[in-house]
């Protein structure tokens, strides 16, 4: 086989049997897209996004002007490249090489303190455990921001939320999927008694799967992703999770609600782990806390008030159905990727000192409350 024919076959594999114009456009796409990937201020520009869409459309469809590329959000250049040609698709889920909003450095700084603090706690295995209850009553809020919040007024603004249908409406995922719990003796379920594990039966992904199954049984169109965004690198978990959410929103534009399932980590001054429990229906289960982000740190978050209203609706419903199960709602300065939809929230299920059984009981109750709200009639 001569070199000319060999090159022709390579081009055919990458872009199909297109004319030379398609080859040129594909090369321009690569050069322009990858180049701008390192110039964050252009990443969210409409011209940039539209240009890449046009290039991808032409490289995919050649001279057929009647076809247009599927509408894509402002995601990373690598995702567009993987869409343009299978030769770049190393994995099914493409995580953007940059944050198209140009603020990944600010986001990383905003989340670093929380990540480091939790990591320090979870590295202290011990068989001693303290048990407490942080009871939320009348929509109590633990407000870490300077915003003045009237929870009673805001919850009255809540409308109806519909998570039913034939297309995915709810995405359940885990920024810190390796977070795990303790056995009945108070020893962590992770390696050498630690509180982090890649075993999907021992970490919070098991809770996400249970929640997804319970919601689907109630007619809610939910999907669950088990990606361990905090493995192997913990501090880049939120950046990886952002790419994951972008991928799902691109594949399923119908997604309205993103539930990030975590577990908290609380210890006394001497390092003794603290478990948070509540008695519901005569059973001891782990307390639940909703975390809601804001734009307090200057990051764009146009939906934070909508998310807060939604969170208060859930809090109010859960307090009425299961008094004592919910901790005060935690309003934070950080946005924690909740700027993606109007229904994005973090749920902290228990702490590292709780048992898996206690947390699974809590998920059953949470599914009841969410199912009631997301049925579209509440």
Coordinates of C-alpha atoms in Angstrom, one line a residue:
X1 CA 0.0 0.0 0.0
X2 CA 1.5 3.3 -1.0
X3 CA 1.8 6.2 1.4
X4 CA -0.9 8.3 -0.4
X5 CA -3.5 5.6 0.0
X6 CA -2.5 5.0 3.6
X7 CA -3.0 8.7 4.5
X8 CA -6.4 8.6 2.7
X9 CA -7.5 5.8 4.9
X10 CA -6.4 7.6 8.1
X11 CA -8.5 10.7 7.0
X12 CA -11.4 8.5 6.2
X13 CA -11.3 6.9 9.7
X14 CA -11.1 10.3 11.4
X15 CA -13.8 12.3 9.6
X16 CA -15.4 9.9 7.1
X17 CA -15.3 10.1 3.3
X18 CA -15.4 13.9 3.1
X19 CA -14.0 16.3 0.6
X20 CA -10.8 18.2 1.3
X21 CA -12.8 21.1 2.8
X22 CA -13.9 18.9 5.6
X23 CA -10.3 18.0 6.3
X24 CA -9.3 21.7 6.5
X25 CA -12.3 22.5 8.7
X26 CA -11.5 19.6 11.1
X27 CA -7.9 20.8 11.4
X28 CA -9.1 24.4 12.1
X29 CA -11.4 23.0 14.7
X30 CA -8.6 21.3 16.5
X31 CA -6.2 24.2 16.3
X32 CA -8.8 26.8 17.3
X33 CA -10.5 24.7 20.0
X34 CA -7.4 23.4 21.7
X35 CA -5.8 26.8 21.5
X36 CA -8.7 28.6 23.2
X37 CA -8.8 25.9 25.8
X38 CA -5.9 27.8 27.4
X39 CA -7.4 31.2 27.1
X40 CA -10.2 31.1 29.7
X41 CA -11.6 34.5 29.0
X42 CA -12.8 33.4 25.6
X43 CA -14.2 30.0 26.7
X44 CA -17.7 31.2 27.4
X45 CA -17.9 33.5 24.4
X46 CA -20.8 33.0 22.1
X47 CA -18.6 33.4 19.0
X48 CA -16.2 30.7 20.3
X49 CA -19.0 28.2 21.0
X50 CA -20.9 28.9 17.7
X51 CA -17.6 28.6 15.7
X52 CA -16.9 25.2 17.2
X53 CA -20.5 24.0 16.6
X54 CA -20.2 25.1 13.0
X55 CA -16.8 23.3 12.6
X56 CA -18.1 20.1 14.2
X57 CA -21.3 20.2 12.1
X58 CA -19.3 20.5 8.9
X59 CA -16.8 17.8 9.8
X60 CA -19.6 15.5 10.7
X61 CA -21.9 16.1 7.8
X62 CA -19.6 17.3 5.0
X63 CA -21.4 19.2 2.3
X64 CA -24.9 18.2 3.4
X65 CA -26.3 21.6 4.4
X66 CA -29.6 20.2 5.6
X67 CA -28.1 18.6 8.7
X68 CA -27.0 20.5 11.7
X69 CA -25.1 19.5 14.8
X70 CA -27.0 18.8 18.0
X71 CA -27.2 21.8 20.2
X72 CA -24.3 21.7 22.7
X73 CA -23.8 23.7 25.9
X74 CA -20.7 25.7 26.6
X75 CA -18.5 22.7 27.5
X76 CA -14.8 21.9 27.0
X77 CA -13.0 21.8 23.7
X78 CA -12.1 18.1 24.3
X79 CA -15.7 17.2 24.6
X80 CA -16.4 18.8 21.2
X81 CA -13.4 17.0 19.7
X82 CA -14.7 13.7 21.0
X83 CA -18.1 14.5 19.4
X84 CA -16.4 15.4 16.1
X85 CA -14.5 12.1 15.8
X86 CA -14.4 8.8 17.5
X87 CA -10.6 8.8 17.3
X88 CA -10.5 11.2 20.2
X89 CA -13.1 9.3 22.4
X90 CA -10.9 7.5 24.9
X91 CA -13.8 7.0 27.3
X92 CA -17.5 7.4 27.1
X93 CA -17.7 10.2 29.5
X94 CA -15.6 13.1 28.4
X95 CA -14.5 15.4 31.3
X96 CA -13.7 18.9 30.0
X97 CA -10.0 19.9 30.1
X98 CA -11.0 23.3 31.3
X99 CA -13.9 25.1 33.0
X100 CA -15.7 26.9 30.2
X101 CA -16.8 29.6 32.6
X102 CA -13.2 30.7 33.2
X103 CA -13.4 30.6 37.0
X104 CA -11.9 27.1 37.8
X105 CA -9.1 28.7 39.9
X106 CA -11.6 30.6 42.0
X107 CA -13.8 27.5 42.4
X108 CA -10.8 25.4 43.4
X109 CA -9.8 27.9 46.1
X110 CA -13.4 28.1 47.3
X111 CA -13.6 24.3 47.8
X112 CA -10.0 23.7 49.0
X113 CA -10.7 24.5 52.7
X114 CA -13.6 22.2 52.9
X115 CA -11.8 19.4 51.2
X116 CA -8.7 19.6 53.4
X117 CA -10.8 19.9 56.6
X118 CA -12.8 16.8 55.8
X119 CA -9.7 14.8 54.8
X120 CA -8.0 15.5 58.1
X121 CA -11.0 14.2 60.0
X122 CA -11.4 11.1 57.9
X123 CA -7.8 10.0 58.5
X124 CA -8.4 9.5 62.2
X125 CA -9.9 6.0 62.7
X126 CA -11.0 5.2 66.3
X127 CA -13.4 2.8 68.0
X128 CA -14.8 5.6 70.3
X129 CA -18.0 7.3 69.1
X130 CA -20.1 10.1 70.4
X131 CA -23.8 10.3 69.5
X132 CA -25.7 13.6 69.0
X133 CA -28.7 15.1 67.3
X134 CA -28.8 18.6 65.7
X135 CA -32.6 19.0 65.5
X136 CA -34.0 21.4 62.9
X137 CA -37.4 23.0 63.8
X138 CA -39.4 25.6 61.9
X139 CA -37.0 25.6 58.9
X140 CA -33.9 26.5 60.9
X141 CA -31.0 27.5 58.7
X142 CA -27.3 27.4 59.5
X143 CA -26.3 30.4 57.5
X144 CA -22.6 30.8 56.7
X145 CA -23.3 33.7 54.4
X146 CA -24.0 37.4 54.9
X147 CA -27.4 37.1 53.2
X148 CA -30.5 37.8 55.3
X149 CA -32.8 34.8 54.8
X150 CA -36.4 34.6 55.8
X151 CA -37.1 30.9 55.4
X152 CA -40.8 31.1 56.2
X153 CA -41.4 33.7 53.4
X154 CA -39.2 31.8 50.9
X155 CA -40.9 28.5 51.3
X156 CA -44.2 30.0 50.5
X157 CA -42.8 30.9 47.0
X158 CA -42.2 27.2 46.2
X159 CA -44.2 25.9 43.3
X160 CA -44.6 22.4 42.0
X161 CA -41.7 20.3 40.9
X162 CA -42.1 17.5 38.4
X163 CA -39.6 14.8 38.2
X164 CA -41.8 12.3 36.2
X165 CA -41.7 11.5 32.5
X166 CA -40.1 9.3 29.9
X167 CA -36.8 11.1 29.9
X168 CA -34.3 11.6 32.8
X169 CA -35.3 14.4 35.1
X170 CA -33.2 13.6 38.1
X171 CA -29.4 12.9 38.2
X172 CA -28.0 11.4 41.4
X173 CA -24.2 11.6 41.6
X174 CA -21.3 11.8 44.0
X175 CA -18.5 14.4 44.1
X176 CA -17.0 12.5 47.1
X177 CA -18.1 9.0 46.2
X178 CA -15.4 7.4 48.3
X179 CA -16.9 8.7 51.6
X180 CA -17.9 5.8 53.8
X181 CA -19.2 5.0 57.3
X182 CA -18.4 2.8 60.3
X183 CA -19.2 -0.8 61.3
X184 CA -21.2 -1.5 64.5
X185 CA -18.0 -1.4 66.5
X186 CA -17.2 2.2 65.3
X187 CA -14.4 1.2 63.0
X188 CA -14.4 2.8 59.5
X189 CA -15.4 0.6 56.6
X190 CA -12.4 1.8 54.5
X191 CA -8.9 0.4 54.3
X192 CA -7.3 -0.1 57.8
X193 CA -10.4 1.3 59.5
X194 CA -10.4 4.6 57.5
X195 CA -13.5 6.4 56.3
X196 CA -12.8 6.3 52.6
X197 CA -13.3 3.4 50.3
X198 CA -13.5 2.6 46.6
X199 CA -15.7 -0.4 47.4
X200 CA -19.1 0.6 46.0
X201 CA -20.9 -1.5 48.7
X202 CA -19.2 0.5 51.5
X203 CA -19.3 4.0 50.3
X204 CA -22.0 6.6 49.5
X205 CA -22.6 5.4 46.0
X206 CA -24.6 2.6 47.6
X207 CA -26.9 5.2 49.0
X208 CA -27.2 6.9 45.7
X209 CA -28.2 3.6 44.0
X210 CA -30.8 3.0 46.7
X211 CA -32.3 6.5 46.4
X212 CA -32.4 6.1 42.6
X213 CA -34.3 2.8 42.9
X214 CA -36.7 4.1 45.4
X215 CA -37.5 7.2 43.3
X216 CA -38.0 5.2 40.1
X217 CA -40.4 3.0 42.0
X218 CA -42.4 6.1 42.7
X219 CA -42.5 7.1 39.1
X220 CA -39.7 9.6 39.2
X221 CA -37.4 9.6 36.2
X222 CA -34.0 9.3 37.9
X223 CA -30.6 8.1 36.8
X224 CA -27.5 7.4 39.0
X225 CA -23.8 7.8 38.2
X226 CA -21.3 5.9 40.4
X227 CA -18.2 7.8 39.3
X228 CA -15.8 8.3 42.2
X229 CA -14.9 11.9 41.4
X230 CA -12.6 12.1 44.5
X231 CA -10.4 9.2 43.3
X232 CA -7.5 9.2 42.9
X233 CA -7.3 13.0 43.5
X234 CA -9.5 14.4 46.3
X235 CA -9.0 18.1 45.9
X236 CA -9.9 18.1 42.2
X237 CA -13.2 16.3 42.9
X238 CA -15.5 19.3 42.3
X239 CA -13.8 20.1 39.0
X240 CA -14.2 16.5 37.8
X241 CA -17.8 16.5 39.0
X242 CA -18.5 19.6 37.0
X243 CA -17.4 17.9 33.8
X244 CA -19.5 14.9 34.7
X245 CA -22.6 17.0 35.2
X246 CA -21.9 18.8 31.9
X247 CA -21.7 15.5 30.2
X248 CA -25.1 14.3 31.5
X249 CA -26.7 17.7 30.7
X250 CA -25.4 17.4 27.2
X251 CA -26.7 13.8 26.8
X252 CA -30.0 14.4 28.6
X253 CA -31.1 18.1 28.3
X254 CA -34.2 17.0 30.2
X255 CA -32.3 16.9 33.5
X256 CA -33.7 19.5 36.0
X257 CA -32.5 18.1 39.3
X258 CA -29.0 17.2 40.4
X259 CA -28.6 15.5 43.8
X260 CA -25.1 15.2 45.0
X261 CA -25.0 12.6 47.8
X262 CA -22.3 13.0 50.5
X263 CA -21.7 12.1 54.1
X264 CA -20.6 14.6 56.7
X265 CA -17.5 14.2 59.0
X266 CA -17.8 15.6 62.6
X267 CA -15.4 15.0 65.4
X268 CA -15.0 16.3 69.0
X269 CA -11.8 18.2 69.9
X270 CA -10.1 15.0 71.0
X271 CA -10.8 13.4 67.6
X272 CA -13.7 11.2 68.7
X273 CA -16.1 10.7 65.8
X274 CA -19.6 12.1 66.3
X275 CA -22.6 10.2 64.8
X276 CA -25.9 12.0 64.3
X277 CA -29.0 10.0 64.8
X278 CA -32.7 10.3 65.0
X279 CA -35.5 8.0 66.0
X280 CA -38.1 7.6 63.2
X281 CA -40.8 5.0 63.4
X282 CA -39.0 3.4 66.3
X283 CA -35.8 3.0 64.3
X284 CA -32.5 4.7 64.8
X285 CA -31.3 6.4 61.5
X286 CA -28.8 8.9 60.5
X287 CA -29.7 12.6 60.3
X288 CA -29.8 14.3 57.0
X289 CA -28.6 17.8 56.1
X290 CA -29.3 19.7 52.9
X291 CA -26.5 22.0 51.7
X292 CA -27.3 24.9 49.5
X293 CA -24.7 27.1 47.7
X294 CA -24.7 30.8 46.9
X295 CA -22.8 33.3 44.8
X296 CA -21.2 34.9 48.0
X297 CA -17.7 34.3 46.7
X298 CA -18.3 36.1 43.5
X299 CA -18.9 33.0 41.3
X300 CA -21.8 33.1 38.9
X301 CA -24.7 31.3 40.4
X302 CA -28.0 32.6 38.9
X303 CA -30.1 29.8 40.5
X304 CA -29.0 29.9 44.1
X305 CA -32.3 31.5 45.4
X306 CA -34.3 29.1 43.3
X307 CA -32.3 26.2 44.8
X308 CA -32.8 27.6 48.3
X309 CA -36.5 27.7 47.8
X310 CA -36.5 24.1 46.5
X311 CA -34.3 23.1 49.5
X312 CA -36.7 24.7 51.9
X313 CA -39.6 22.9 50.3
X314 CA -37.8 19.6 50.9
X315 CA -36.9 20.7 54.4
X316 CA -40.4 21.7 55.3
X317 CA -41.9 18.4 53.9
X318 CA -39.4 16.3 55.7
X319 CA -39.8 18.1 59.0
X320 CA -43.6 17.5 58.9
X321 CA -43.3 13.9 57.9
X322 CA -40.3 12.9 60.0
X323 CA -39.6 15.3 62.9
X324 CA -36.0 15.1 64.1
X325 CA -34.6 13.5 60.9
X326 CA -33.4 16.7 59.3
X327 CA -30.5 18.9 60.6
X328 CA -30.7 22.7 60.0
X329 CA -30.3 23.5 56.3
X330 CA -26.7 24.6 55.6
X331 CA -26.4 27.8 53.4
X332 CA -22.9 28.2 52.2
X333 CA -20.7 30.8 50.5
X334 CA -19.4 28.2 48.0
X335 CA -21.6 27.1 45.1
X336 CA -20.3 23.5 44.9
X337 CA -21.4 23.1 41.2
X338 CA -25.0 23.9 42.1
X339 CA -25.1 26.6 39.5
X340 CA -25.9 23.9 36.9
X341 CA -29.7 23.7 37.4
X342 CA -32.5 25.2 39.4
X343 CA -32.7 21.9 41.3
X344 CA -29.2 21.2 42.3
X345 CA -28.5 20.3 46.0
X346 CA -26.1 18.4 48.2
X347 CA -27.5 15.9 50.7
X348 CA -25.2 15.0 53.6
X349 CA -26.4 11.6 54.9
X350 CA -25.1 11.1 58.5
X351 CA -21.4 11.3 59.4
X352 CA -18.5 8.9 59.2
X353 CA -19.4 7.5 62.6
X354 CA -22.9 6.4 61.4
X355 CA -23.4 2.8 60.2
X356 CA -24.4 1.9 56.7
X357 CA -27.7 0.5 58.0
X358 CA -28.5 3.8 59.7
X359 CA -27.9 5.8 56.5
X360 CA -29.9 3.4 54.3
X361 CA -32.9 3.8 56.6
X362 CA -32.5 7.6 56.2
X363 CA -32.5 7.2 52.4
X364 CA -35.8 5.3 52.6
X365 CA -37.4 8.3 54.3
X366 CA -35.7 10.8 52.0
X367 CA -37.1 9.0 49.0
X368 CA -40.6 9.3 50.5
X369 CA -40.3 13.0 50.9
X370 CA -38.6 13.6 47.5
X371 CA -41.1 11.3 45.8
X372 CA -44.0 13.4 47.3
X373 CA -42.5 16.7 46.1
X374 CA -41.3 15.5 42.6
X375 CA -44.6 13.8 41.7
X376 CA -45.6 17.1 40.2
X377 CA -48.7 17.5 42.4
X378 CA -47.2 18.7 45.7

